[in-house]
Amino acid sequence: MFNIILFGPPGSGKGTQSEKLIAQYNLKHLSTGDILRSEIAASTPLGLEAKKIMDLGQLVPDEVVIGMISSAIEANPLVNGFLFDGFPRTTAQAEALDKLLKLKGTEIGVVLALEVSEEELLKRLLNRGLTSGRSDDTNEFIIKNRIVEYKNKTSIVADYYKAFDKVVNIKGEGSLDEIFTELCKEIDKRTAEQ
Ligand code: B4P
């Protein structure tokens, strides 16, 4: 099993590149953002609570997202590996993920961290907001708050994995194919070492 974390600030291309990576490597895609949005679409109690938080550009509580990921891992016992997209976003989430994977006799193979300037993030998300129907993409103030949340709570997750020599920084600006090629190079290098 080879498990990947696709890491980066909101709008860095995690969701976009995940689609290409799961097709290339036959991985199970676990996006906490997508799971939360499907809960919202189904108007579940969890979704209704999460929507209020997401519309402020804040992070949903750790216990909620950890529970979602734990269930998703349990529900997929026979996969080549997981691609975690938008998770973990706090150190508590990273520690919980390590424990969950350890119980399955596996671990994170690599953390691919997409680097994109703040100006470009804002531009991309406002642009997506024109068509996505996502209420957290339409307001500049909320997008900026998501970036602040990233800086305060999420960027330190990279330090957590750096201690295990698992982080590779990838330039997240350029064409989708150029970025995808760089991501694949790093995955191929690490899987060949296994
Ligand atoms: P997410 O769903 O994870 O969304 P995101 O980080 O905003 O977007 P992503 O990074 O995947 O977007 P992409 O670049 O692909 O989170 C939404 C919210 O859910 C969070 O704010 C939080 O409230 C909550 N949440 C989720 N997970 C959580 C967790 N673990 N803990 C707590 N709360 C959690 O796409 C952006 C745009 O850029 C697209 O329009 C795309 O087409 C474009 N783009 C991508 N690559 C490009 C490129 N190379 N050039 C030009 N444009 C590009």
GROMACS .gro file of C-alpha atoms and ligand atoms in nm:
model
  247
    1MET     CA    1   0.000   0.000   0.000
    2PHE     CA    2   0.131   0.348  -0.087
    3ASN     CA    3  -0.047   0.640   0.081
    4ILE     CA    4  -0.007   1.001  -0.026
    5ILE     CA    5  -0.101   1.333   0.132
    6LEU     CA    6  -0.159   1.613  -0.116
    7PHE     CA    7  -0.089   1.921   0.090
    8GLY     CA    8  -0.119   2.294   0.030
    9PRO     CA    9  -0.325   2.607   0.094
   10PRO     CA   10  -0.682   2.646  -0.031
   11GLY     CA   11  -0.680   2.682  -0.408
   12SER     CA   12  -0.333   2.530  -0.452
   13GLY     CA   13  -0.462   2.256  -0.683
   14LYS     CA   14  -0.516   1.969  -0.439
   15GLY     CA   15  -0.859   1.872  -0.568
   16THR     CA   16  -0.757   1.931  -0.929
   17GLN     CA   17  -0.439   1.721  -0.916
   18SER     CA   18  -0.604   1.451  -0.703
   19GLU     CA   19  -0.836   1.364  -0.990
   20LYS     CA   20  -0.538   1.300  -1.216
   21LEU     CA   21  -0.334   1.112  -0.954
   22ILE     CA   22  -0.607   0.866  -0.855
   23ALA     CA   23  -0.654   0.775  -1.222
   24GLN     CA   24  -0.280   0.727  -1.274
   25TYR     CA   25  -0.209   0.523  -0.960
   26ASN     CA   26  -0.548   0.362  -0.891
   27LEU     CA   27  -0.570   0.511  -0.542
   28LYS     CA   28  -0.876   0.573  -0.325
   29HIS     CA   29  -0.939   0.950  -0.310
   30LEU     CA   30  -1.036   1.077   0.035
   31SER     CA   31  -1.116   1.450   0.035
   32THR     CA   32  -1.258   1.582   0.360
   33GLY     CA   33  -1.386   1.888   0.170
   34ASP     CA   34  -1.581   1.664  -0.071
   35ILE     CA   35  -1.719   1.448   0.212
   36LEU     CA   36  -1.832   1.759   0.401
   37ARG     CA   37  -1.994   1.903   0.088
   38SER     CA   38  -2.185   1.577   0.029
   39GLU     CA   39  -2.310   1.594   0.391
   40ILE     CA   40  -2.424   1.953   0.322
   41ALA     CA   41  -2.596   1.847  -0.002
   42ALA     CA   42  -2.782   1.572   0.188
   43SER     CA   43  -2.878   1.822   0.465
   44THR     CA   44  -2.756   1.586   0.739
   45PRO     CA   45  -2.716   1.732   1.092
   46LEU     CA   46  -2.337   1.709   1.048
   47GLY     CA   47  -2.360   1.888   0.711
   48LEU     CA   48  -2.576   2.168   0.848
   49GLU     CA   49  -2.332   2.232   1.133
   50ALA     CA   50  -2.029   2.208   0.902
   51LYS     CA   51  -2.178   2.456   0.653
   52LYS     CA   52  -2.193   2.731   0.915
   53ILE     CA   53  -1.822   2.683   0.989
   54MET     CA   54  -1.712   2.646   0.627
   55ASP     CA   55  -1.902   2.961   0.526
   56LEU     CA   56  -1.689   3.154   0.775
   57GLY     CA   57  -1.371   3.012   0.621
   58GLN     CA   58  -1.288   2.825   0.941
   59LEU     CA   59  -1.181   2.466   1.000
   60VAL     CA   60  -1.442   2.206   1.100
   61PRO     CA   61  -1.359   2.055   1.445
   62ASP     CA   62  -1.091   1.783   1.448
   63GLU     CA   63  -1.314   1.515   1.601
   64VAL     CA   64  -1.565   1.552   1.316
   65VAL     CA   65  -1.316   1.516   1.031
   66ILE     CA   66  -1.112   1.246   1.208
   67GLY     CA   67  -1.434   1.044   1.252
   68MET     CA   68  -1.515   1.085   0.882
   69ILE     CA   69  -1.169   0.970   0.771
   70SER     CA   70  -1.169   0.679   1.015
   71SER     CA   71  -1.500   0.552   0.870
   72ALA     CA   72  -1.376   0.601   0.513
   73ILE     CA   73  -1.056   0.402   0.581
   74GLU     CA   74  -1.262   0.122   0.744
   75ALA     CA   75  -1.500   0.117   0.447
   76ASN     CA   76  -1.214   0.061   0.198
   77PRO     CA   77  -1.004  -0.235   0.314
   78LEU     CA   78  -0.889  -0.354  -0.028
   79VAL     CA   79  -0.724  -0.055  -0.193
   80ASN     CA   80  -0.378   0.007  -0.344
   81GLY     CA   81  -0.345   0.309  -0.122
   82PHE     CA   82  -0.519   0.630  -0.019
   83LEU     CA   83  -0.476   0.979  -0.155
   84PHE     CA   84  -0.559   1.220   0.127
   85ASP     CA   85  -0.671   1.559  -0.009
   86GLY     CA   86  -0.734   1.842   0.236
   87PHE     CA   87  -0.658   1.616   0.532
   88PRO     CA   88  -0.478   1.638   0.772
   89ARG     CA   89  -0.519   2.013   0.833
   90THR     CA   90  -0.402   2.023   1.196
   91THR     CA   91  -0.133   1.843   1.393
   92ALA     CA   92  -0.404   1.658   1.590
   93GLN     CA   93  -0.546   1.530   1.260
   94ALA     CA   94  -0.197   1.420   1.146
   95GLU     CA   95  -0.137   1.229   1.469
   96ALA     CA   96  -0.478   1.063   1.444
   97LEU     CA   97  -0.413   0.964   1.082
   98ASP     CA   98  -0.079   0.806   1.171
   99LYS     CA   99  -0.251   0.598   1.438
  100LEU     CA  100  -0.533   0.490   1.204
  101LEU     CA  101  -0.285   0.382   0.935
  102LYS     CA  102  -0.065   0.204   1.187
  103LEU     CA  103  -0.365  -0.007   1.294
  104LYS     CA  104  -0.391  -0.113   0.927
  105GLY     CA  105  -0.017  -0.195   0.915
  106THR     CA  106   0.060   0.092   0.680
  107GLU     CA  107   0.181   0.455   0.684
  108ILE     CA  108   0.212   0.774   0.480
  109GLY     CA  109   0.459   0.728   0.193
  110VAL     CA  110   0.500   1.090   0.091
  111VAL     CA  111   0.356   1.437   0.156
  112LEU     CA  112   0.345   1.640  -0.166
  113ALA     CA  113   0.319   2.007  -0.075
  114LEU     CA  114   0.195   2.242  -0.347
  115GLU     CA  115   0.338   2.595  -0.327
  116VAL     CA  116   0.136   2.883  -0.473
  117SER     CA  117   0.152   3.258  -0.407
  118GLU     CA  118  -0.128   3.418  -0.206
  119GLU     CA  119  -0.220   3.647  -0.495
  120GLU     CA  120  -0.268   3.346  -0.727
  121LEU     CA  121  -0.473   3.156  -0.462
  122LEU     CA  122  -0.712   3.446  -0.428
  123LYS     CA  123  -0.746   3.481  -0.805
  124ARG     CA  124  -0.815   3.107  -0.854
  125LEU     CA  125  -1.072   3.079  -0.577
  126LEU     CA  126  -1.265   3.391  -0.679
  127ASN     CA  127  -1.262   3.258  -1.033
  128ARG     CA  128  -1.390   2.916  -0.919
  129GLY     CA  129  -1.658   3.097  -0.718
  130LEU     CA  130  -1.807   3.231  -1.041
  131THR     CA  131  -1.921   2.881  -1.139
  132SER     CA  132  -1.875   2.638  -0.847
  133GLY     CA  133  -2.177   2.740  -0.642
  134ARG     CA  134  -1.948   2.717  -0.336
  135SER     CA  135  -2.042   2.990  -0.091
  136ASP     CA  136  -1.688   2.984   0.059
  137ASP     CA  137  -1.540   3.082  -0.280
  138THR     CA  138  -1.745   3.392  -0.354
  139ASN     CA  139  -1.638   3.634  -0.083
  140GLU     CA  140  -1.282   3.774  -0.071
  141PHE     CA  141  -1.297   3.817   0.307
  142ILE     CA  142  -1.385   3.448   0.359
  143ILE     CA  143  -1.114   3.332   0.119
  144LYS     CA  144  -0.858   3.544   0.305
  145ASN     CA  145  -0.978   3.389   0.631
  146ARG     CA  146  -0.925   3.040   0.487
  147ILE     CA  147  -0.568   3.140   0.400
  148VAL     CA  148  -0.516   3.273   0.756
  149GLU     CA  149  -0.649   2.944   0.898
  150TYR     CA  150  -0.403   2.762   0.673
  151LYS     CA  151  -0.112   2.972   0.797
  152ASN     CA  152  -0.206   2.943   1.164
  153LYS     CA  153  -0.319   2.582   1.190
  154THR     CA  154  -0.231   2.385   0.878
  155SER     CA  155   0.114   2.492   0.755
  156ILE     CA  156   0.271   2.341   1.071
  157VAL     CA  157   0.146   1.998   0.962
  158ALA     CA  158   0.429   2.002   0.703
  159ASP     CA  159   0.680   2.041   0.990
  160TYR     CA  160   0.527   1.737   1.160
  161TYR     CA  161   0.597   1.522   0.851
  162LYS     CA  162   0.935   1.688   0.780
  163ALA     CA  163   1.060   1.528   1.101
  164PHE     CA  164   1.002   1.192   0.928
  165ASP     CA  165   1.161   1.314   0.600
  166LYS     CA  166   0.835   1.273   0.410
  167VAL     CA  167   0.774   1.618   0.264
  168VAL     CA  168   0.848   1.722  -0.094
  169ASN     CA  169   0.771   2.079  -0.205
  170ILE     CA  170   0.630   2.114  -0.555
  171LYS     CA  171   0.577   2.439  -0.746
  172GLY     CA  172   0.199   2.462  -0.782
  173GLU     CA  173   0.201   2.733  -1.049
  174GLY     CA  174   0.222   2.643  -1.417
  175SER     CA  175   0.013   2.419  -1.640
  176LEU     CA  176  -0.188   2.133  -1.489
  177ASP     CA  177   0.021   1.883  -1.686
  178GLU     CA  178   0.356   2.030  -1.578
  179ILE     CA  179   0.255   2.012  -1.213
  180PHE     CA  180   0.115   1.661  -1.258
  181THR     CA  181   0.446   1.545  -1.415
  182GLU     CA  182   0.642   1.676  -1.115
  183LEU     CA  183   0.405   1.505  -0.870
  184CYS     CA  184   0.435   1.174  -1.057
  185LYS     CA  185   0.816   1.196  -1.063
  186GLU     CA  186   0.824   1.219  -0.683
  187ILE     CA  187   0.574   0.935  -0.637
  188ASP     CA  188   0.760   0.709  -0.881
  189LYS     CA  189   1.089   0.782  -0.703
  190ARG     CA  190   0.945   0.692  -0.363
  191THR     CA  191   0.757   0.380  -0.479
  192ALA     CA  192   1.072   0.252  -0.656
  193GLU     CA  193   1.257   0.281  -0.321
  194GLN     CA  194   0.998   0.062  -0.144
  195B4P     P1  195  -1.139   2.186   0.053
  195B4P     O1  196  -1.254   2.119  -0.012
  195B4P     O2  197  -1.024   2.100   0.091
  195B4P     O3  198  -1.103   2.294  -0.056
  195B4P     P2  199  -0.983   2.387  -0.090
  195B4P     O4  200  -0.863   2.364  -0.003
  195B4P     O5  201  -1.042   2.523  -0.091
  195B4P     O6  202  -0.951   2.361  -0.241
  195B4P     P3  203  -0.845   2.286  -0.329
  195B4P     O7  204  -0.705   2.324  -0.291
  195B4P     O8  205  -0.875   2.141  -0.335
  195B4P     O9  206  -0.888   2.350  -0.469
  195B4P     P4  207  -0.813   2.339  -0.606
  195B4P    O10  208  -0.682   2.401  -0.582
  195B4P    O11  209  -0.817   2.204  -0.666
  195B4P    O12  210  -1.185   2.266   0.185
  195B4P     C1  211  -1.302   2.345   0.193
  195B4P     C2  212  -1.337   2.372   0.338
  195B4P    O13  213  -1.379   2.248   0.404
  195B4P     C3  214  -1.228   2.427   0.430
  195B4P    O14  215  -1.217   2.568   0.424
  195B4P     C4  216  -1.277   2.379   0.571
  195B4P    O15  217  -1.378   2.463   0.622
  195B4P     C5  218  -1.340   2.244   0.541
  195B4P     N1  219  -1.247   2.132   0.562
  195B4P     C6  220  -1.205   2.045   0.465
  195B4P     N2  221  -1.119   1.956   0.516
  195B4P     C7  222  -1.103   1.986   0.647
  195B4P     C8  223  -1.022   1.931   0.751
  195B4P     N3  224  -0.941   1.828   0.731
  195B4P     N4  225  -1.031   1.987   0.875
  195B4P     C9  226  -1.112   2.091   0.898
  195B4P     N5  227  -1.189   2.149   0.804
  195B4P    C10  228  -1.185   2.098   0.678
  195B4P    O16  229  -0.893   2.432  -0.704
  195B4P    C11  230  -0.898   2.573  -0.694
  195B4P    C12  231  -0.917   2.636  -0.829
  195B4P    O17  232  -0.787   2.653  -0.888
  195B4P    C13  233  -0.999   2.555  -0.929
  195B4P    O18  234  -1.088   2.641  -0.993
  195B4P    C14  235  -0.895   2.500  -1.026
  195B4P    O19  236  -0.946   2.484  -1.156
  195B4P    C15  237  -0.787   2.606  -1.022
  195B4P     N6  238  -0.654   2.553  -1.049
  195B4P    C16  239  -0.600   2.439  -0.997
  195B4P     N7  240  -0.475   2.423  -1.044
  195B4P    C17  241  -0.448   2.530  -1.126
  195B4P    C18  242  -0.334   2.571  -1.203
  195B4P     N8  243  -0.221   2.499  -1.208
  195B4P     N9  244  -0.342   2.687  -1.271
  195B4P    C19  245  -0.456   2.761  -1.268
  195B4P    N10  246  -0.567   2.727  -1.198
  195B4P    C20  247  -0.563   2.613  -1.128
   0.00000   0.00000   0.00000
